[in-house]
Short mmCIF file of C-alpha atoms in Angstrom, two decimals:
data_model
loop_
_atom_site.label_atom_id
_atom_site.label_comp_id
_atom_site.label_asym_id
_atom_site.label_seq_id
_atom_site.Cartn_x
_atom_site.Cartn_y
_atom_site.Cartn_z
CA UNK A 1 -129.41 143.48 -94.05
CA UNK A 2 -130.75 143.32 -90.53
CA UNK A 3 -134.32 143.19 -91.73
CA UNK A 4 -133.36 140.58 -94.34
CA UNK A 5 -131.93 138.43 -91.59
CA UNK A 6 -134.74 138.85 -89.17
CA UNK A 7 -137.31 137.71 -91.72
CA UNK A 8 -135.28 134.65 -92.69
CA UNK A 9 -134.38 133.53 -89.22
CA UNK A 10 -137.64 132.76 -87.49
CA UNK A 11 -136.25 132.17 -84.02
CA UNK A 12 -132.90 133.11 -82.57
CA UNK A 13 -130.65 130.82 -80.69
CA UNK A 14 -130.22 132.15 -77.18
CA UNK A 15 -127.19 134.38 -76.70
CA UNK A 16 -124.46 132.02 -75.55
CA UNK A 17 -122.87 132.61 -72.18
CA UNK A 18 -120.07 131.22 -70.08
CA UNK A 19 -121.15 127.59 -70.50
CA UNK A 20 -120.41 127.94 -74.24
CA UNK A 21 -116.84 129.09 -73.54
CA UNK A 22 -116.43 126.12 -71.22
CA UNK A 23 -117.65 123.78 -73.94
CA UNK A 24 -115.18 125.29 -76.45
CA UNK A 25 -112.20 124.76 -74.15
CA UNK A 26 -113.36 121.27 -73.27
CA UNK A 27 -113.46 120.45 -76.97
CA UNK A 28 -109.97 121.90 -77.39
CA UNK A 29 -108.60 119.52 -74.72
CA UNK A 30 -110.46 116.57 -76.23
CA UNK A 31 -108.96 117.31 -79.66
CA UNK A 32 -105.50 117.77 -78.19
CA UNK A 33 -105.62 114.53 -76.23
CA UNK A 34 -106.91 112.56 -79.23
CA UNK A 35 -104.09 114.03 -81.35
CA UNK A 36 -101.49 113.04 -78.75
CA UNK A 37 -102.88 109.49 -78.63
CA UNK A 38 -102.74 109.35 -82.44
CA UNK A 39 -99.13 110.51 -82.44
CA UNK A 40 -98.28 108.00 -79.75
CA UNK A 41 -99.78 105.18 -81.81
CA UNK A 42 -98.01 106.42 -84.95
CA UNK A 43 -94.63 106.42 -83.18
CA UNK A 44 -95.44 103.06 -81.58
CA UNK A 45 -95.88 101.62 -85.10
CA UNK A 46 -92.49 103.03 -86.05
CA UNK A 47 -90.63 101.87 -82.96
CA UNK A 48 -91.91 98.29 -82.85
CA UNK A 49 -92.09 95.49 -85.38
CA UNK A 50 -95.62 94.13 -85.29
CA UNK A 51 -97.22 91.41 -87.39
CA UNK A 52 -99.05 93.05 -90.27
CA UNK A 53 -102.56 92.34 -88.95
CA UNK A 54 -101.76 94.19 -85.72
CA UNK A 55 -100.24 97.04 -87.71
CA UNK A 56 -103.48 97.28 -89.67
CA UNK A 57 -105.57 97.17 -86.49
CA UNK A 58 -103.60 100.05 -84.94
CA UNK A 59 -103.98 102.06 -88.14
CA UNK A 60 -107.72 101.35 -87.96
CA UNK A 61 -107.81 102.76 -84.43
CA UNK A 62 -106.00 105.90 -85.66
CA UNK A 63 -108.61 106.32 -88.43
CA UNK A 64 -111.46 106.00 -85.94
CA UNK A 65 -109.82 108.58 -83.65
CA UNK A 66 -109.51 110.97 -86.61
CA UNK A 67 -113.20 110.54 -87.37
CA UNK A 68 -113.94 111.39 -83.72
CA UNK A 69 -111.89 114.57 -84.12
CA UNK A 70 -113.82 115.45 -87.28
CA UNK A 71 -117.09 114.92 -85.38
CA UNK A 72 -116.03 117.29 -82.58
CA UNK A 73 -114.87 119.99 -85.00
CA UNK A 74 -118.05 119.89 -87.10
CA UNK A 75 -120.49 119.44 -84.27
CA UNK A 76 -119.10 121.92 -81.74
CA UNK A 77 -116.69 124.33 -83.46
CA UNK A 78 -118.87 124.65 -86.55
CA UNK A 79 -122.05 124.44 -84.44
CA UNK A 80 -123.69 121.98 -86.84
CA UNK A 81 -124.94 120.06 -83.81
CA UNK A 82 -126.96 123.13 -82.79
CA UNK A 83 -128.76 123.48 -86.13
CA UNK A 84 -132.16 121.97 -86.79
CA UNK A 85 -132.26 118.34 -87.84
CA UNK A 86 -133.27 118.91 -91.49
CA UNK A 87 -130.21 121.04 -92.16
CA UNK A 88 -127.86 118.55 -90.52
CA UNK A 89 -129.32 115.87 -92.79
CA UNK A 90 -128.79 117.87 -95.99
CA UNK A 91 -125.09 118.17 -95.11
CA UNK A 92 -124.42 114.73 -93.68
CA UNK A 93 -126.48 112.47 -95.95
CA UNK A 94 -124.64 113.42 -99.21
CA UNK A 95 -121.34 112.71 -97.42
CA UNK A 96 -122.44 109.06 -97.15
CA UNK A 97 -121.21 108.84 -100.75
CA UNK A 98 -117.74 108.66 -99.26
CA UNK A 99 -118.43 105.15 -97.97
CA UNK A 100 -118.68 103.85 -101.54
CA UNK A 101 -116.02 106.27 -102.80
CA UNK A 102 -113.33 105.12 -100.38
CA UNK A 103 -114.16 101.40 -100.49
CA UNK A 104 -114.37 101.23 -104.29
CA UNK A 105 -111.17 103.09 -105.04
CA UNK A 106 -108.98 101.46 -102.41
CA UNK A 107 -110.29 98.11 -103.65
CA UNK A 108 -109.37 99.16 -107.17
CA UNK A 109 -105.83 100.14 -106.16
CA UNK A 110 -105.36 96.86 -104.34
CA UNK A 111 -106.63 94.89 -107.33
CA UNK A 112 -104.18 96.71 -109.62
CA UNK A 113 -101.35 95.76 -107.29
CA UNK A 114 -102.39 92.09 -107.30
CA UNK A 115 -102.67 92.03 -111.09
CA UNK A 116 -99.22 93.55 -111.50
CA UNK A 117 -97.68 91.17 -109.00
CA UNK A 118 -99.21 88.26 -110.90
CA UNK A 119 -98.31 89.32 -114.42
CA UNK A 120 -95.24 91.54 -113.94
CA UNK A 121 -92.67 89.61 -111.93
CA UNK A 122 -90.08 92.34 -112.44
CA UNK A 123 -92.36 94.83 -110.67
CA UNK A 124 -92.86 92.41 -107.81
CA UNK A 125 -89.13 91.70 -107.33
CA UNK A 126 -88.19 95.36 -107.58
CA UNK A 127 -90.72 96.68 -105.11
CA UNK A 128 -91.51 93.99 -102.55
CA UNK A 129 -90.32 94.91 -99.09
CA UNK A 130 -87.08 93.21 -98.16
CA UNK A 131 -86.55 91.81 -94.72
CA UNK A 132 -84.83 93.87 -92.07
CA UNK A 133 -85.19 97.54 -91.29
CA UNK A 134 -87.70 100.22 -92.16
CA UNK B 1 -146.79 136.11 -104.60
CA UNK B 2 -145.56 132.57 -105.07
CA UNK B 3 -148.82 131.06 -103.86
CA UNK B 4 -150.67 132.80 -106.68
CA UNK B 5 -148.38 131.40 -109.42
CA UNK B 6 -150.31 129.77 -112.23
CA UNK B 7 -149.93 126.08 -113.01
CA UNK B 8 -147.74 126.53 -116.12
CA UNK B 9 -145.15 128.69 -114.43
CA UNK B 10 -142.10 127.25 -112.71
CA UNK B 11 -142.25 128.00 -109.03
CA UNK B 12 -139.17 129.39 -107.30
CA UNK B 13 -138.64 129.92 -103.65
CA UNK B 14 -138.29 133.65 -103.33
CA UNK B 15 -137.01 134.12 -99.83
CA UNK B 16 -138.92 135.03 -96.77
CA UNK B 17 -138.58 132.40 -94.10
CA UNK B 18 -135.61 130.08 -94.16
CA UNK B 19 -136.68 126.45 -93.96
CA UNK B 20 -133.56 125.74 -91.88
CA UNK B 21 -133.77 128.82 -89.71
CA UNK B 22 -130.38 130.05 -90.92
CA UNK B 23 -129.35 132.95 -93.04
CA UNK B 24 -128.96 132.32 -96.79
CA UNK B 25 -125.20 133.04 -96.82
CA UNK B 26 -124.52 130.63 -94.00
CA UNK B 27 -126.48 127.83 -95.64
CA UNK B 28 -124.62 128.37 -98.92
CA UNK B 29 -121.30 128.36 -97.05
CA UNK B 30 -122.24 124.94 -95.70
CA UNK B 31 -123.03 123.64 -99.19
CA UNK B 32 -119.79 125.09 -100.55
CA UNK B 33 -117.86 123.38 -97.77
CA UNK B 34 -119.62 120.11 -98.53
CA UNK B 35 -118.53 120.34 -102.17
CA UNK B 36 -115.02 121.28 -101.08
CA UNK B 37 -115.01 118.21 -98.85
CA UNK B 38 -115.64 116.12 -101.96
CA UNK B 39 -112.77 117.84 -103.76
CA UNK B 40 -110.35 117.10 -100.94
CA UNK B 41 -111.85 113.66 -100.54
CA UNK B 42 -111.26 112.90 -104.22
CA UNK B 43 -107.61 113.98 -103.92
CA UNK B 44 -107.00 111.90 -100.82
CA UNK B 45 -108.81 108.87 -102.21
CA UNK B 46 -106.79 109.10 -105.42
CA UNK B 47 -103.65 109.12 -103.26
CA UNK B 48 -105.00 106.09 -101.41
CA UNK B 49 -105.66 104.24 -104.68
CA UNK B 50 -102.08 104.74 -105.85
CA UNK B 51 -100.70 103.86 -102.45
CA UNK B 52 -102.73 100.64 -102.37
CA UNK B 53 -101.41 99.75 -105.82
CA UNK B 54 -97.80 99.74 -104.60
CA UNK B 55 -95.91 96.99 -102.81
CA UNK B 56 -93.75 99.54 -101.04
CA UNK B 57 -94.62 102.97 -99.71
CA UNK B 58 -92.30 105.30 -97.73
CA UNK B 59 -92.74 105.26 -93.95
CA UNK B 60 -93.89 108.76 -92.87
CA UNK B 61 -91.80 108.44 -89.71
CA UNK B 62 -88.73 108.27 -91.93
CA UNK B 63 -89.79 111.05 -94.30
CA UNK B 64 -90.98 113.57 -91.71
CA UNK B 65 -88.32 113.38 -89.02
CA UNK B 66 -86.69 116.81 -89.14
CA UNK B 67 -87.18 119.77 -86.84
CA UNK B 68 -85.83 123.29 -87.46
CA UNK B 69 -82.42 123.81 -85.91
CA UNK B 70 -81.73 120.20 -84.93
CA UNK B 71 -79.72 119.03 -87.97
CA UNK B 72 -79.77 115.29 -88.59
CA UNK B 73 -81.48 114.43 -85.30
CA UNK B 74 -84.15 111.79 -85.86
CA UNK B 75 -87.39 113.32 -84.52
CA UNK B 76 -90.24 111.58 -86.32
CA UNK B 77 -93.52 113.52 -86.48
CA UNK B 78 -92.31 116.18 -84.02
CA UNK B 79 -92.61 119.15 -86.36
CA UNK B 80 -95.96 118.13 -87.81
CA UNK B 81 -97.28 117.82 -84.24
CA UNK B 82 -96.39 121.46 -83.73
CA UNK B 83 -98.22 122.36 -86.96
CA UNK B 84 -101.28 120.37 -85.88
CA UNK B 85 -101.27 122.01 -82.48
CA UNK B 86 -101.09 125.48 -84.07
CA UNK B 87 -104.09 124.71 -86.28
CA UNK B 88 -106.19 123.31 -83.43
CA UNK B 89 -105.32 126.34 -81.30
CA UNK B 90 -106.28 128.74 -84.10
CA UNK B 91 -109.58 126.90 -84.45
CA UNK B 92 -110.29 127.56 -80.78
CA UNK B 93 -109.47 131.26 -81.08
CA UNK B 94 -111.79 131.41 -84.13
CA UNK B 95 -114.70 129.81 -82.31
CA UNK B 96 -114.10 132.25 -79.43
CA UNK B 97 -114.30 135.12 -81.94
CA UNK B 98 -117.64 133.74 -83.18
CA UNK B 99 -118.78 133.47 -79.56
CA UNK B 100 -117.91 137.12 -78.87
CA UNK B 101 -119.70 138.01 -82.11
CA UNK B 102 -122.90 136.38 -80.85
CA UNK B 103 -122.69 138.64 -77.82
CA UNK B 104 -121.98 141.71 -79.99
CA UNK B 105 -118.66 142.32 -78.23
CA UNK B 106 -116.51 144.11 -80.80
CA UNK B 107 -113.32 144.18 -78.73
CA UNK B 108 -113.54 140.46 -78.07
CA UNK B 109 -114.07 139.71 -81.76
CA UNK B 110 -111.04 141.80 -82.73
CA UNK B 111 -108.83 140.19 -80.10
CA UNK B 112 -109.66 136.58 -81.06
CA UNK B 113 -109.63 137.26 -84.82
CA UNK B 114 -106.14 138.70 -84.45
CA UNK B 115 -104.96 135.54 -82.65
CA UNK B 116 -106.58 133.38 -85.33
CA UNK B 117 -104.67 135.27 -88.03
CA UNK B 118 -101.42 134.82 -86.07
CA UNK B 119 -102.08 131.07 -85.87
CA UNK B 120 -102.81 130.85 -89.60
CA UNK B 121 -99.62 132.69 -90.50
CA UNK B 122 -97.59 130.52 -88.11
CA UNK B 123 -98.98 127.40 -89.78
CA UNK B 124 -98.07 128.72 -93.24
CA UNK B 125 -94.53 129.52 -92.09
CA UNK B 126 -94.16 125.99 -90.73
CA UNK B 127 -95.37 124.56 -94.02
CA UNK B 128 -92.95 126.74 -95.96
CA UNK B 129 -90.07 125.44 -93.81
CA UNK B 130 -91.23 121.84 -94.24
CA UNK B 131 -91.47 122.11 -98.04
CA UNK B 132 -88.12 123.86 -98.25
CA UNK B 133 -86.50 121.19 -96.12
CA UNK B 134 -87.94 118.34 -98.20
CA UNK B 135 -87.08 119.88 -101.57
CA UNK B 136 -83.55 121.02 -100.75
CA UNK B 137 -82.63 117.98 -98.63
CA UNK B 138 -79.74 115.87 -99.96
CA UNK B 139 -80.37 112.16 -99.45
CA UNK B 140 -78.06 109.43 -100.69
CA UNK B 141 -79.83 106.98 -102.99
CA UNK B 142 -78.50 104.03 -104.95
CA UNK B 143 -78.88 104.64 -108.70
CA UNK B 144 -77.06 102.80 -111.49
CA UNK B 145 -74.52 101.26 -109.13
CA UNK B 146 -73.46 104.54 -107.53
CA UNK B 147 -74.74 106.93 -104.92
CA UNK B 148 -76.62 110.07 -105.90
CA UNK B 149 -77.84 112.93 -103.75
CA UNK B 150 -81.49 113.86 -104.32
CA UNK B 151 -84.23 115.74 -102.51
CA UNK B 152 -87.96 115.07 -102.24
CA UNK B 153 -89.44 116.67 -105.36
CA UNK B 154 -92.21 115.97 -107.88
CA UNK B 155 -89.76 113.92 -109.97
CA UNK B 156 -87.69 112.22 -107.28
CA UNK B 157 -88.33 110.26 -104.15
CA UNK B 158 -85.37 109.40 -101.93
CA UNK B 159 -87.37 107.24 -99.47
CA UNK B 160 -87.16 103.78 -101.03
CA UNK B 161 -86.03 100.64 -99.26
CA UNK B 162 -82.79 100.54 -97.30
CA UNK B 163 -79.82 99.28 -99.27
CA UNK B 164 -77.65 96.44 -97.97
CA UNK B 165 -74.45 97.92 -96.37
CA UNK B 166 -72.05 95.95 -98.59
CA UNK B 167 -73.89 97.10 -101.71
CA UNK B 168 -73.86 100.66 -100.40
CA UNK B 169 -70.10 100.44 -99.76
CA UNK B 170 -69.45 99.30 -103.34
CA UNK B 171 -71.70 102.03 -104.72
CA UNK B 172 -69.91 104.62 -102.61
CA UNK B 173 -66.60 103.72 -104.24
CA UNK B 174 -68.14 104.37 -107.68
CA UNK B 175 -69.71 107.71 -106.71
CA UNK B 176 -68.74 111.13 -108.03
CA UNK B 177 -66.32 113.48 -106.31
CA UNK B 178 -69.10 115.97 -105.44
CA UNK B 179 -71.17 113.26 -103.77
CA UNK B 180 -68.20 112.09 -101.70
CA UNK B 181 -67.35 115.63 -100.63
CA UNK B 182 -70.93 116.23 -99.50
CA UNK B 183 -71.11 112.95 -97.58
CA UNK B 184 -67.70 113.47 -95.95
CA UNK B 185 -68.89 116.87 -94.82
CA UNK B 186 -72.31 115.80 -93.54
CA UNK B 187 -71.45 112.33 -92.19
CA UNK B 188 -67.78 112.47 -91.12
CA UNK B 189 -65.90 109.91 -89.05
CA UNK B 190 -64.80 112.11 -86.19
CA UNK B 191 -64.84 115.85 -86.87
CA UNK B 192 -65.67 117.20 -90.31
CA UNK B 193 -63.04 118.97 -92.39
CA UNK B 194 -63.99 122.24 -94.09
CA UNK B 195 -65.63 122.07 -97.52
CA UNK B 196 -62.73 123.74 -99.43
CA UNK B 197 -60.28 121.29 -97.82
CA UNK B 198 -62.49 118.31 -98.70
CA UNK B 199 -62.86 119.48 -102.29
CA UNK B 200 -59.09 119.29 -102.76
CA UNK B 201 -58.86 115.70 -101.50
CA UNK B 202 -58.77 112.74 -103.87
CA UNK B 203 -61.67 110.24 -103.86
CA UNK B 204 -59.64 107.53 -102.11
CA UNK B 205 -58.99 109.76 -99.12
CA UNK B 206 -62.63 110.90 -98.97
CA UNK B 207 -63.88 107.29 -98.96
CA UNK B 208 -62.10 106.65 -95.66
CA UNK B 209 -63.64 109.71 -94.05
CA UNK B 210 -67.32 108.87 -94.56
CA UNK B 211 -69.30 107.24 -91.78
CA UNK B 212 -71.53 105.21 -94.12
CA UNK B 213 -73.50 103.63 -91.28
CA UNK B 214 -75.23 106.94 -90.56
CA UNK B 215 -75.96 107.81 -94.18
CA UNK B 216 -78.91 105.34 -94.47
CA UNK B 217 -78.56 104.69 -98.19
CA UNK B 218 -81.90 103.91 -99.81
CA UNK B 219 -83.26 103.00 -103.21
CA UNK B 220 -85.45 105.50 -105.03
CA UNK B 221 -89.03 105.35 -103.78
CA UNK B 222 -92.38 105.70 -105.59
CA UNK B 223 -92.37 108.93 -107.60
CA UNK B 224 -96.11 109.53 -107.08
CA UNK B 225 -95.42 110.37 -103.42
CA UNK B 226 -94.09 113.85 -104.27
CA UNK B 227 -96.93 114.88 -106.53
CA UNK B 228 -99.56 113.80 -104.03
CA UNK B 229 -97.80 115.26 -101.02
CA UNK B 230 -97.09 118.65 -102.55
CA UNK B 231 -100.39 118.72 -104.41
CA UNK B 232 -102.60 117.97 -101.44
CA UNK B 233 -100.70 119.83 -98.71
CA UNK B 234 -100.32 122.68 -101.22
CA UNK B 235 -104.06 122.77 -101.88
CA UNK B 236 -104.66 122.73 -98.14
CA UNK B 237 -102.04 125.45 -97.63
CA UNK B 238 -103.81 127.53 -100.27
CA UNK B 239 -107.03 127.16 -98.26
CA UNK B 240 -105.19 128.29 -95.13
CA UNK B 241 -103.79 131.24 -97.05
CA UNK B 242 -107.18 132.33 -98.39
CA UNK B 243 -108.63 131.77 -94.90
CA UNK B 244 -106.06 134.16 -93.47
CA UNK B 245 -106.98 136.76 -96.13
CA UNK B 246 -110.69 136.37 -95.31
CA UNK B 247 -109.93 136.69 -91.59
CA UNK B 248 -107.89 139.84 -92.17
CA UNK B 249 -110.83 141.36 -94.09
CA UNK B 250 -113.18 140.37 -91.24
CA UNK B 251 -110.81 141.91 -88.70
CA UNK B 252 -110.73 145.21 -90.60
CA UNK B 253 -114.52 145.23 -90.98
CA UNK B 254 -114.97 144.53 -87.28
CA UNK B 255 -112.48 147.26 -86.42
CA UNK B 256 -114.37 149.76 -88.57
CA UNK B 257 -117.63 148.87 -86.83
CA UNK B 258 -119.34 147.53 -89.98
CA UNK B 259 -120.89 144.63 -88.06
CA UNK B 260 -122.06 146.88 -85.23
CA UNK B 261 -123.91 148.98 -87.80
CA UNK B 262 -125.46 145.85 -89.30
CA UNK B 263 -126.48 144.76 -85.86
CA UNK B 264 -125.04 141.27 -86.14
CA UNK B 265 -121.75 139.42 -86.59
CA UNK B 266 -122.98 136.74 -89.00
CA UNK B 267 -120.03 137.37 -91.34
CA UNK B 268 -117.65 136.29 -88.58
CA UNK B 269 -119.66 133.11 -88.25
CA UNK B 270 -119.35 132.35 -91.98
CA UNK B 271 -115.61 133.08 -91.99
CA UNK B 272 -115.40 130.83 -88.94
CA UNK B 273 -117.08 127.97 -90.80
CA UNK B 274 -114.48 128.23 -93.53
CA UNK B 275 -111.63 128.37 -91.03
CA UNK B 276 -112.86 125.30 -89.13
CA UNK B 277 -113.21 123.45 -92.40
CA UNK B 278 -109.53 124.10 -93.07
CA UNK B 279 -108.76 122.56 -89.68
CA UNK B 280 -111.09 119.67 -90.48
CA UNK B 281 -109.28 118.93 -93.74
CA UNK B 282 -105.97 118.99 -91.89
CA UNK B 283 -107.25 116.18 -89.64
CA UNK B 284 -107.46 113.98 -92.73
CA UNK B 285 -104.30 115.24 -94.44
CA UNK B 286 -102.47 114.57 -91.18
CA UNK B 287 -104.03 111.11 -91.02
CA UNK B 288 -103.29 110.09 -94.60
CA UNK B 289 -99.77 111.51 -95.02
CA UNK B 290 -98.23 111.50 -91.56
CA UNK B 291 -99.92 108.90 -89.37
CA UNK B 292 -100.80 105.80 -91.37
#
């Protein structure tokens, strides 16, 4: 096993020291603070009645913060940031498919809603949000 | 070897140097995790499609507002914050175990792996409580002109739109004896009478004892919510569970000195990748079900 490894791995990353531990704890605090901000925004949405565009904007901020968390976890906890560039690309480039995946299917769901609201008035009356309260 | 292959033969890479300077197992773990990301992504996107196709969707702050031991207190997102914190903390202990593994420190690996397992089990316990609370909860919904008590299951969703108080009052009068007894016990005006005493009372008397303002009567909500919530958090919980099993195996192997004999702790690194992935998925489950 050892020999197997040593022939595959052509150079070893240096043995990590104290600065690595520091980096891990720093990442922990970053993740914790981002999570607290996300929770704060989530509760803010609940406690206040915003116009829908502002609601959407705050949700957008929460999504971006989550992506930042994902970046920290993958790059530092999973050490992908320390791998060589080619390997990072083979993992990250296929994930670009998600851009189409998310956009296409949310668009599809939204279109289905619009079609039903147009052609099925009963559905629209039954499910449209009434004024007042959550 | 491979360089001497003739033109007709298919050429296979047969080992030797890794083009990415990582061990085979670790590279394959990465590709497995990438495919798993697409599985989770497909689930969450399907949930998003259905959610976008609805005019109304339950507010997570209303659905997830309970905390163990606090009864009907409205504490939106408090419990799930605890769960998220546990998972982030267990991710840190895992990466510290990997770090100790790099340095070949067996005692350090064992210590941090043990904490990671504790975190994983704590998360699973929290999830078990949350599911139990949602499924067995009794929420008053307006159905066919009367009030019914239902929980959050695959077939029912009690988180529809709030019902107008006058409509709720009329529906209450038409509700069954059992429903009235439950409501008079859970939402009393003043102090609650005991269940056996309430069961003996006629409906008219019970009606006057219910504090309807605090019941928050709702319509039934979109049924798809239950299937997606239990399906996706269940699939994630299954990943946590298998991660805990893998970590226990790693802990035992470390304890027995298997990795010391091998001369490296690469297995800890691979288990760590899986564990962090579970945390990574939770970031998005948390986002899609609890935050937005």
